[in-house]
Tab-separated table of N, CA and C in Angstrom:
chain	number	residue	atom	x	y	z
A	1	UNK	N	8.061	11.612	-15.712
A	1	UNK	CA	7.980	11.521	-14.267
A	1	UNK	C	6.532	11.733	-13.846
A	2	UNK	N	6.111	10.976	-12.854
A	2	UNK	CA	4.742	11.064	-12.373
A	2	UNK	C	4.717	11.456	-10.906
A	3	UNK	N	3.636	12.092	-10.516
A	3	UNK	CA	3.379	12.339	-9.104
A	3	UNK	C	2.165	11.516	-8.702
A	4	UNK	N	2.155	11.086	-7.460
A	4	UNK	CA	1.078	10.240	-6.951
A	4	UNK	C	0.554	10.842	-5.656
A	5	UNK	N	-0.762	10.788	-5.501
A	5	UNK	CA	-1.355	11.170	-4.227
A	5	UNK	C	-2.613	10.348	-4.003
A	6	UNK	N	-2.964	10.158	-2.760
A	6	UNK	CA	-4.126	9.370	-2.380
A	6	UNK	C	-5.208	10.309	-1.867
A	7	UNK	N	-6.423	10.080	-2.291
A	7	UNK	CA	-7.557	10.833	-1.777
A	7	UNK	C	-8.578	9.839	-1.240
A	8	UNK	N	-9.231	10.221	-0.177
A	8	UNK	CA	-10.220	9.341	0.452
A	8	UNK	C	-11.585	9.993	0.415
A	9	UNK	N	-12.597	9.212	0.070
A	9	UNK	CA	-13.970	9.688	0.056
A	9	UNK	C	-14.607	9.346	1.390
A	10	UNK	N	-15.159	10.336	2.041
A	10	UNK	CA	-15.769	10.091	3.355
A	10	UNK	C	-17.110	9.370	3.226
A	11	UNK	N	-17.852	9.667	2.179
A	11	UNK	CA	-19.190	9.091	2.066
A	11	UNK	C	-19.180	7.694	1.454
A	12	UNK	N	-18.383	7.486	0.406
A	12	UNK	CA	-18.434	6.210	-0.299
A	12	UNK	C	-17.472	5.174	0.277
A	13	UNK	N	-16.506	5.582	1.086
A	13	UNK	CA	-15.554	4.636	1.644
A	13	UNK	C	-14.530	4.152	0.640
A	14	UNK	N	-14.220	4.954	-0.365
A	14	UNK	CA	-13.256	4.563	-1.386
A	14	UNK	C	-11.982	5.387	-1.227
A	15	UNK	N	-10.903	4.855	-1.770
A	15	UNK	CA	-9.631	5.569	-1.823
A	15	UNK	C	-9.225	5.636	-3.285
A	16	UNK	N	-8.847	6.816	-3.746
A	16	UNK	CA	-8.449	6.996	-5.136
A	16	UNK	C	-6.965	7.314	-5.203
A	17	UNK	N	-6.310	6.699	-6.158
A	17	UNK	CA	-4.907	6.953	-6.420
A	17	UNK	C	-4.848	7.873	-7.636
A	18	UNK	N	-4.463	9.130	-7.415
A	18	UNK	CA	-4.431	10.133	-8.472
A	18	UNK	C	-2.998	10.230	-8.982
A	19	UNK	N	-2.816	9.948	-10.279
A	19	UNK	CA	-1.488	9.943	-10.890
A	19	UNK	C	-1.434	11.042	-11.941
A	20	UNK	N	-0.444	11.923	-11.816
A	20	UNK	CA	-0.286	13.022	-12.756
A	20	UNK	C	1.057	12.888	-13.459
A	21	UNK	N	1.020	12.843	-14.771
A	21	UNK	CA	2.241	12.803	-15.564
A	21	UNK	C	2.712	14.243	-15.766
A	22	UNK	N	3.923	14.563	-15.287
A	22	UNK	CA	4.397	15.935	-15.332
A	22	UNK	C	4.802	16.370	-16.737
A	23	UNK	N	5.152	15.426	-17.587
A	23	UNK	CA	5.552	15.793	-18.953
A	23	UNK	C	4.352	16.163	-19.818
A	24	UNK	N	3.331	15.311	-19.792
A	24	UNK	CA	2.162	15.564	-20.641
A	24	UNK	C	1.025	16.257	-19.897
A	25	UNK	N	1.170	16.436	-18.582
A	25	UNK	CA	0.158	17.070	-17.742
A	25	UNK	C	-1.180	16.333	-17.803
A	26	UNK	N	-1.125	15.021	-17.978
A	26	UNK	CA	-2.334	14.202	-18.014
A	26	UNK	C	-2.527	13.554	-16.654
A	27	UNK	N	-3.738	13.611	-16.149
A	27	UNK	CA	-4.056	13.049	-14.842
A	27	UNK	C	-4.961	11.837	-15.020
A	28	UNK	N	-4.579	10.739	-14.408
A	28	UNK	CA	-5.410	9.537	-14.396
A	28	UNK	C	-5.713	9.171	-12.957
A	29	UNK	N	-6.829	8.498	-12.766
A	29	UNK	CA	-7.298	8.155	-11.424
A	29	UNK	C	-7.606	6.670	-11.374
A	30	UNK	N	-7.121	5.994	-10.347
A	30	UNK	CA	-7.456	4.585	-10.088
A	30	UNK	C	-8.253	4.561	-8.800
A	31	UNK	N	-9.542	4.265	-8.887
A	31	UNK	CA	-10.423	4.259	-7.722
A	31	UNK	C	-10.488	2.849	-7.151
A	32	UNK	N	-10.166	2.732	-5.878
A	32	UNK	CA	-10.239	1.453	-5.162
A	32	UNK	C	-11.519	1.456	-4.336
A	33	UNK	N	-12.416	0.549	-4.687
A	33	UNK	CA	-13.687	0.448	-3.963
A	33	UNK	C	-13.447	-0.124	-2.564
A	34	UNK	N	-14.504	-0.167	-1.774
A	34	UNK	CA	-14.362	-0.596	-0.385
A	34	UNK	C	-13.933	-2.057	-0.277
A	35	UNK	N	-14.375	-2.903	-1.206
A	35	UNK	CA	-13.990	-4.313	-1.126
A	35	UNK	C	-12.572	-4.548	-1.634
A	36	UNK	N	-11.918	-3.551	-2.207
A	36	UNK	CA	-10.535	-3.683	-2.656
A	36	UNK	C	-9.541	-3.139	-1.644
A	37	UNK	N	-10.019	-2.612	-0.547
A	37	UNK	CA	-9.147	-1.933	0.407
A	37	UNK	C	-8.757	-2.818	1.570
A	38	UNK	N	-8.374	-4.035	1.309
A	38	UNK	CA	-7.902	-4.924	2.362
A	38	UNK	C	-6.536	-4.468	2.810
A	39	UNK	N	-6.257	-4.321	4.072
A	39	UNK	CA	-7.161	-4.388	5.219
A	39	UNK	C	-7.629	-3.025	5.705
A	40	UNK	N	-7.788	-2.052	4.817
A	40	UNK	CA	-8.276	-0.741	5.224
A	40	UNK	C	-9.774	-0.784	5.506
A	41	UNK	N	-10.488	-1.650	4.820
A	41	UNK	CA	-11.932	-1.741	4.999
A	41	UNK	C	-12.274	-2.584	6.219
A	42	UNK	N	-13.342	-2.223	6.897
A	42	UNK	CA	-13.771	-2.980	8.070
A	42	UNK	C	-14.487	-4.273	7.685
A	43	UNK	N	-15.022	-4.328	6.465
A	43	UNK	CA	-15.866	-5.455	6.100
A	43	UNK	C	-15.163	-6.513	5.272
A	44	UNK	N	-13.979	-6.241	4.768
A	44	UNK	CA	-13.353	-7.150	3.805
A	44	UNK	C	-11.998	-7.627	4.321
A	45	UNK	N	-11.936	-8.860	4.760
A	45	UNK	CA	-10.673	-9.445	5.227
A	45	UNK	C	-10.425	-10.752	4.508
A	46	UNK	N	-10.234	-10.702	3.219
A	46	UNK	CA	-9.921	-11.894	2.441
A	46	UNK	C	-8.742	-11.568	1.547
A	47	UNK	N	-8.119	-12.579	0.992
A	47	UNK	CA	-6.976	-12.345	0.123
A	47	UNK	C	-7.467	-11.886	-1.235
A	48	UNK	N	-7.703	-10.625	-1.333
A	48	UNK	CA	-8.162	-10.055	-2.592
A	48	UNK	C	-7.241	-8.934	-3.011
A	49	UNK	N	-7.767	-7.965	-3.700
A	49	UNK	CA	-6.963	-6.829	-4.129
A	49	UNK	C	-6.516	-6.032	-2.906
A	50	UNK	N	-5.378	-5.390	-3.010
A	50	UNK	CA	-4.795	-4.714	-1.877
A	50	UNK	C	-4.219	-3.398	-2.348
A	51	UNK	N	-4.639	-2.316	-1.723
A	51	UNK	CA	-4.149	-0.992	-2.073
A	51	UNK	C	-2.642	-0.892	-1.892
A	52	UNK	N	-2.105	-1.517	-0.858
A	52	UNK	CA	-0.684	-1.404	-0.580
A	52	UNK	C	0.153	-2.163	-1.610
A	53	UNK	N	-0.393	-3.217	-2.193
A	53	UNK	CA	0.301	-3.908	-3.276
A	53	UNK	C	0.389	-2.994	-4.495
A	54	UNK	N	-0.670	-2.238	-4.762
A	54	UNK	CA	-0.643	-1.267	-5.859
A	54	UNK	C	0.430	-0.215	-5.624
A	55	UNK	N	0.563	0.243	-4.386
A	55	UNK	CA	1.576	1.246	-4.075
A	55	UNK	C	2.971	0.665	-4.266
A	56	UNK	N	3.178	-0.575	-3.845
A	56	UNK	CA	4.481	-1.219	-4.042
A	56	UNK	C	4.785	-1.411	-5.514
A	57	UNK	N	3.776	-1.747	-6.308
A	57	UNK	CA	3.984	-1.868	-7.757
A	57	UNK	C	4.418	-0.536	-8.361
A	58	UNK	N	3.825	0.562	-7.886
A	58	UNK	CA	4.210	1.871	-8.390
A	58	UNK	C	5.656	2.199	-8.028
A	59	UNK	N	6.079	1.804	-6.830
A	59	UNK	CA	7.467	2.038	-6.427
A	59	UNK	C	8.437	1.255	-7.294
A	60	UNK	N	8.027	0.076	-7.731
A	60	UNK	CA	8.901	-0.766	-8.547
A	60	UNK	C	8.862	-0.400	-10.024
A	61	UNK	N	8.061	0.582	-10.396
A	61	UNK	CA	8.020	1.020	-11.782
A	61	UNK	C	6.869	0.455	-12.576
A	62	UNK	N	6.025	-0.336	-11.943
A	62	UNK	CA	4.833	-0.852	-12.602
A	62	UNK	C	3.654	-0.078	-12.055
A	63	UNK	N	2.476	-0.545	-12.236
A	63	UNK	CA	1.393	0.129	-11.558
A	63	UNK	C	0.043	-0.106	-12.166
A	64	UNK	N	-0.968	0.235	-11.396
A	64	UNK	CA	-2.330	0.073	-11.893
A	64	UNK	C	-2.646	1.117	-12.945
A	65	UNK	N	-3.371	0.696	-13.945
A	65	UNK	CA	-3.797	1.632	-14.984
A	65	UNK	C	-4.937	2.473	-14.435
A	66	UNK	N	-4.928	3.736	-14.770
A	66	UNK	CA	-5.966	4.626	-14.285
A	66	UNK	C	-6.873	5.082	-15.402
A	67	UNK	N	-7.993	5.640	-15.020
A	67	UNK	CA	-8.935	6.206	-15.982
A	67	UNK	C	-8.636	7.692	-16.135
A	68	UNK	N	-8.844	8.240	-17.327
A	68	UNK	CA	-8.689	9.694	-17.475
A	68	UNK	C	-9.686	10.437	-16.591
A	69	UNK	N	-9.338	11.655	-16.213
A	69	UNK	CA	-10.164	12.406	-15.266
A	69	UNK	C	-11.557	12.682	-15.812
A	70	UNK	N	-11.699	12.937	-17.084
A	70	UNK	CA	-13.006	13.262	-17.648
A	70	UNK	C	-13.880	12.059	-17.930
A	71	UNK	N	-13.412	10.835	-17.619
A	71	UNK	CA	-14.163	9.635	-17.980
A	71	UNK	C	-15.452	9.483	-17.183
A	72	UNK	N	-15.425	9.825	-15.914
A	72	UNK	CA	-16.613	9.674	-15.074
A	72	UNK	C	-16.636	10.786	-14.029
A	73	UNK	N	-17.794	10.966	-13.416
A	73	UNK	CA	-17.921	12.004	-12.396
A	73	UNK	C	-17.094	11.657	-11.165
A	74	UNK	N	-17.001	10.361	-10.858
A	74	UNK	CA	-16.204	9.929	-9.703
A	74	UNK	C	-14.749	10.339	-9.832
A	75	UNK	N	-14.200	10.214	-11.041
A	75	UNK	CA	-12.792	10.552	-11.235
A	75	UNK	C	-12.553	12.046	-11.089
A	76	UNK	N	-13.510	12.868	-11.510
A	76	UNK	CA	-13.373	14.313	-11.342
A	76	UNK	C	-13.400	14.693	-9.870
A	77	UNK	N	-14.280	14.066	-9.120
A	77	UNK	CA	-14.369	14.349	-7.680
A	77	UNK	C	-13.100	13.892	-6.972
A	78	UNK	N	-12.603	12.713	-7.343
A	78	UNK	CA	-11.399	12.176	-6.697
A	78	UNK	C	-10.170	13.017	-7.007
A	79	UNK	N	-10.087	13.554	-8.209
A	79	UNK	CA	-8.925	14.361	-8.583
A	79	UNK	C	-8.874	15.679	-7.827
A	80	UNK	N	-10.035	16.195	-7.413
A	80	UNK	CA	-10.082	17.477	-6.706
A	80	UNK	C	-10.147	17.318	-5.191
A	81	UNK	N	-10.281	16.117	-4.693
A	81	UNK	CA	-10.426	15.902	-3.250
A	81	UNK	C	-9.095	16.131	-2.541
A	82	UNK	N	-9.174	16.360	-1.237
A	82	UNK	CA	-7.958	16.569	-0.459
A	82	UNK	C	-7.228	15.243	-0.264
A	83	UNK	N	-5.936	15.327	-0.056
A	83	UNK	CA	-5.097	14.134	0.009
A	83	UNK	C	-5.090	13.527	1.398
A	84	UNK	N	-4.772	12.235	1.439
A	84	UNK	CA	-4.543	11.517	2.687
A	84	UNK	C	-3.199	10.818	2.543
A	85	UNK	N	-2.429	10.784	3.610
A	85	UNK	CA	-1.089	10.213	3.508
A	85	UNK	C	-1.141	8.700	3.572
A	86	UNK	N	-0.133	8.081	2.990
A	86	UNK	CA	-0.038	6.626	3.025
A	86	UNK	C	0.194	6.130	4.444
A	87	UNK	N	0.910	6.902	5.234
A	87	UNK	CA	1.150	6.509	6.624
A	87	UNK	C	-0.160	6.445	7.410
A	88	UNK	N	-1.053	7.392	7.179
A	88	UNK	CA	-2.353	7.378	7.853
A	88	UNK	C	-3.154	6.142	7.459
A	89	UNK	N	-3.129	5.793	6.166
A	89	UNK	CA	-3.858	4.605	5.716
A	89	UNK	C	-3.281	3.326	6.313
A	90	UNK	N	-1.954	3.239	6.398
A	90	UNK	CA	-1.363	2.020	6.964
A	90	UNK	C	-1.646	1.918	8.457
A	91	UNK	N	-1.631	3.036	9.156
A	91	UNK	CA	-1.968	3.003	10.590
A	91	UNK	C	-3.424	2.598	10.798
A	92	UNK	N	-4.309	3.091	9.942
A	92	UNK	CA	-5.730	2.716	10.041
A	92	UNK	C	-5.913	1.234	9.744
A	93	UNK	N	-5.187	0.736	8.745
A	93	UNK	CA	-5.284	-0.683	8.417
A	93	UNK	C	-4.791	-1.541	9.567
A	94	UNK	N	-3.720	-1.122	10.197
A	94	UNK	CA	-3.207	-1.889	11.333
A	94	UNK	C	-4.193	-1.882	12.492
A	95	UNK	N	-4.824	-0.750	12.734
A	95	UNK	CA	-5.790	-0.663	13.832
A	95	UNK	C	-7.026	-1.515	13.554
A	96	UNK	N	-7.493	-1.520	12.309
A	96	UNK	CA	-8.680	-2.306	11.983
A	96	UNK	C	-8.394	-3.805	12.001
A	97	UNK	N	-7.149	-4.186	11.701
A	97	UNK	CA	-6.820	-5.603	11.668
A	97	UNK	C	-6.437	-6.149	13.033
A	98	UNK	N	-6.326	-5.291	14.011
A	98	UNK	CA	-5.917	-5.762	15.329
A	98	UNK	C	-7.134	-6.172	16.148
A	99	UNK	N	-6.864	-6.667	17.313
A	99	UNK	CA	-7.952	-7.100	18.188
A	99	UNK	C	-8.327	-6.026	19.208
A	100	UNK	N	-7.914	-4.801	18.994
A	100	UNK	CA	-8.211	-3.719	19.918
A	100	UNK	C	-7.025	-3.309	20.754
A	101	UNK	N	-5.985	-4.121	20.787
A	101	UNK	CA	-4.802	-3.794	21.568
A	101	UNK	C	-3.773	-3.027	20.752
A	102	UNK	N	-3.989	-2.900	19.447
A	102	UNK	CA	-3.026	-2.231	18.593
A	102	UNK	C	-2.034	-3.180	17.964
A	103	UNK	N	-2.087	-4.446	18.339
A	103	UNK	CA	-1.185	-5.443	17.770
A	103	UNK	C	-1.980	-6.234	16.736
A	104	UNK	N	-1.465	-6.316	15.504
A	104	UNK	CA	-2.197	-7.021	14.455
A	104	UNK	C	-2.071	-8.522	14.616
A	105	UNK	N	-2.867	-9.116	15.485
A	105	UNK	CA	-2.736	-10.543	15.747
A	105	UNK	C	-3.633	-11.375	14.845
A	106	UNK	N	-4.688	-10.776	14.309
A	106	UNK	CA	-5.595	-11.581	13.492
A	106	UNK	C	-5.049	-11.831	12.095
A	107	UNK	N	-4.256	-10.914	11.593
A	107	UNK	CA	-3.769	-11.031	10.228
A	107	UNK	C	-2.283	-10.744	10.215
A	108	UNK	N	-1.504	-11.735	9.801
A	108	UNK	CA	-0.053	-11.611	9.830
A	108	UNK	C	0.449	-10.491	8.929
A	109	UNK	N	-0.163	-10.305	7.768
A	109	UNK	CA	0.343	-9.297	6.845
A	109	UNK	C	-0.072	-7.890	7.231
A	110	UNK	N	-0.931	-7.734	8.235
A	110	UNK	CA	-1.337	-6.405	8.677
A	110	UNK	C	-0.489	-5.906	9.834
A	111	UNK	N	0.521	-6.661	10.214
A	111	UNK	CA	1.395	-6.205	11.284
A	111	UNK	C	2.362	-5.164	10.753
A	112	UNK	N	2.130	-3.958	11.155
A	112	UNK	CA	2.999	-2.834	10.843
A	112	UNK	C	3.288	-2.687	9.354
A	113	UNK	N	2.274	-2.456	8.515
A	113	UNK	CA	2.512	-2.326	7.073
A	113	UNK	C	3.338	-1.099	6.709
A	114	UNK	N	3.322	-0.047	7.562
A	114	UNK	CA	4.128	1.135	7.241
A	114	UNK	C	5.618	0.792	7.255
A	115	UNK	N	6.070	0.011	8.243
A	115	UNK	CA	7.485	-0.369	8.293
A	115	UNK	C	7.849	-1.281	7.131
A	116	UNK	N	6.921	-2.136	6.711
A	116	UNK	CA	7.200	-3.006	5.567
A	116	UNK	C	7.346	-2.195	4.284
A	117	UNK	N	6.489	-1.200	4.099
A	117	UNK	CA	6.598	-0.340	2.919
A	117	UNK	C	7.889	0.476	2.965
A	118	UNK	N	8.238	0.993	4.148
A	118	UNK	CA	9.464	1.781	4.270
A	118	UNK	C	10.697	0.910	4.012
A	119	UNK	N	10.666	-0.336	4.470
A	119	UNK	CA	11.784	-1.253	4.223
A	119	UNK	C	11.902	-1.575	2.736
A	120	UNK	N	10.761	-1.720	2.066
A	120	UNK	CA	10.779	-1.982	0.628
A	120	UNK	C	11.364	-0.793	-0.143
A	121	UNK	N	11.013	0.410	0.270
A	121	UNK	CA	11.570	1.604	-0.369
A	121	UNK	C	13.071	1.662	-0.154
A	122	UNK	N	13.510	1.346	1.051
A	122	UNK	CA	14.940	1.402	1.357
A	122	UNK	C	15.727	0.421	0.512
A	123	UNK	N	15.203	-0.801	0.351
A	123	UNK	CA	15.955	-1.811	-0.389
A	123	UNK	C	15.837	-1.664	-1.896
A	124	UNK	N	14.700	-1.164	-2.393
A	124	UNK	CA	14.539	-1.130	-3.845
A	124	UNK	C	14.823	0.228	-4.469
A	125	UNK	N	14.619	1.298	-3.742
A	125	UNK	CA	14.808	2.622	-4.318
A	125	UNK	C	16.116	3.261	-3.859
A	126	UNK	N	16.355	3.214	-2.549
A	126	UNK	CA	17.526	3.893	-2.011
A	126	UNK	C	18.802	3.092	-2.249
A	127	UNK	N	18.753	1.772	-2.013
A	127	UNK	CA	19.942	0.937	-2.154
A	127	UNK	C	19.705	-0.195	-3.146
A	128	UNK	N	19.534	0.096	-4.428
A	128	UNK	CA	19.256	-0.990	-5.381
A	128	UNK	C	20.481	-1.809	-5.753
A	129	UNK	N	21.688	-1.307	-5.466
A	129	UNK	CA	22.899	-2.015	-5.879
A	129	UNK	C	23.434	-2.977	-4.832
A	130	UNK	N	22.746	-3.099	-3.709
A	130	UNK	CA	23.193	-4.044	-2.680
A	130	UNK	C	23.076	-5.467	-3.190
A	131	UNK	N	23.990	-6.301	-2.747
A	131	UNK	CA	23.956	-7.704	-3.138
A	131	UNK	C	22.843	-8.457	-2.433
A	132	UNK	N	22.488	-9.628	-2.945
A	132	UNK	CA	21.435	-10.419	-2.305
A	132	UNK	C	21.918	-11.000	-0.972
A	133	UNK	N	20.988	-11.225	-0.087
A	133	UNK	CA	21.303	-11.830	1.209
A	133	UNK	C	21.296	-13.337	1.013
A	134	UNK	N	22.470	-13.947	1.143
A	134	UNK	CA	22.556	-15.389	0.923
A	134	UNK	C	22.971	-16.140	2.175
A	135	UNK	N	23.558	-15.442	3.140
A	135	UNK	CA	23.991	-16.107	4.359
A	135	UNK	C	22.926	-15.911	5.432
A	136	UNK	N	21.952	-16.810	5.480
A	136	UNK	CA	20.863	-16.671	6.433
A	136	UNK	C	20.928	-17.713	7.547
A	137	UNK	N	21.822	-18.656	7.426
A	137	UNK	CA	21.908	-19.715	8.433
A	137	UNK	C	22.749	-19.227	9.594
A	138	UNK	N	22.117	-19.030	10.751
A	138	UNK	CA	22.789	-18.483	11.915
A	138	UNK	C	23.095	-19.544	12.975
A	139	UNK	N	22.437	-20.674	12.917
A	139	UNK	CA	22.686	-21.687	13.947
A	139	UNK	C	22.465	-23.066	13.349
A	140	UNK	N	22.710	-24.081	14.177
A	140	UNK	CA	22.507	-25.455	13.711
A	140	UNK	C	21.022	-25.777	13.577
A	141	UNK	N	20.166	-25.077	14.295
A	141	UNK	CA	18.743	-25.382	14.326
A	141	UNK	C	17.965	-24.537	13.324
A	142	UNK	N	18.530	-24.334	12.154
A	142	UNK	CA	17.855	-23.465	11.188
A	142	UNK	C	16.582	-24.100	10.636
A	143	UNK	N	16.464	-25.425	10.663
A	143	UNK	CA	15.221	-26.055	10.218
A	143	UNK	C	14.071	-25.733	11.157
A	144	UNK	N	14.342	-25.715	12.452
A	144	UNK	CA	13.280	-25.427	13.401
A	144	UNK	C	12.903	-23.958	13.393
A	145	UNK	N	13.858	-23.097	13.092
A	145	UNK	CA	13.566	-21.674	13.091
A	145	UNK	C	12.759	-21.293	11.882
């Protein structure tokens, strides 16, 4: 079993994903640079690496490989830094991707990422035995919808 926490660097603009294996007590760190933090970063709005995709992979049982804590000075600093919640990061991403009104109109995938992550947890972790949704046709105009 592993524990996960996010730490944010105020000076470098990076977010680190600190993963601790409770059985072996080994800690690994995956550092996401500023250009990998779409849409958390103010400067990077392209379809590149995404911190939230990494979090979803971890929920599904996969995940980014991390470096051991003693590998670099950055990993030691990230492992000891204070945590930041995923909800705070998603709210910040939504605010940065919006046009100032709080509505993510510039980027479709930045609209309310916290609710999307919570919905993914509900369907994949809490209720994994539910059947697939196959009846999606609600009206005659389903092609236009």
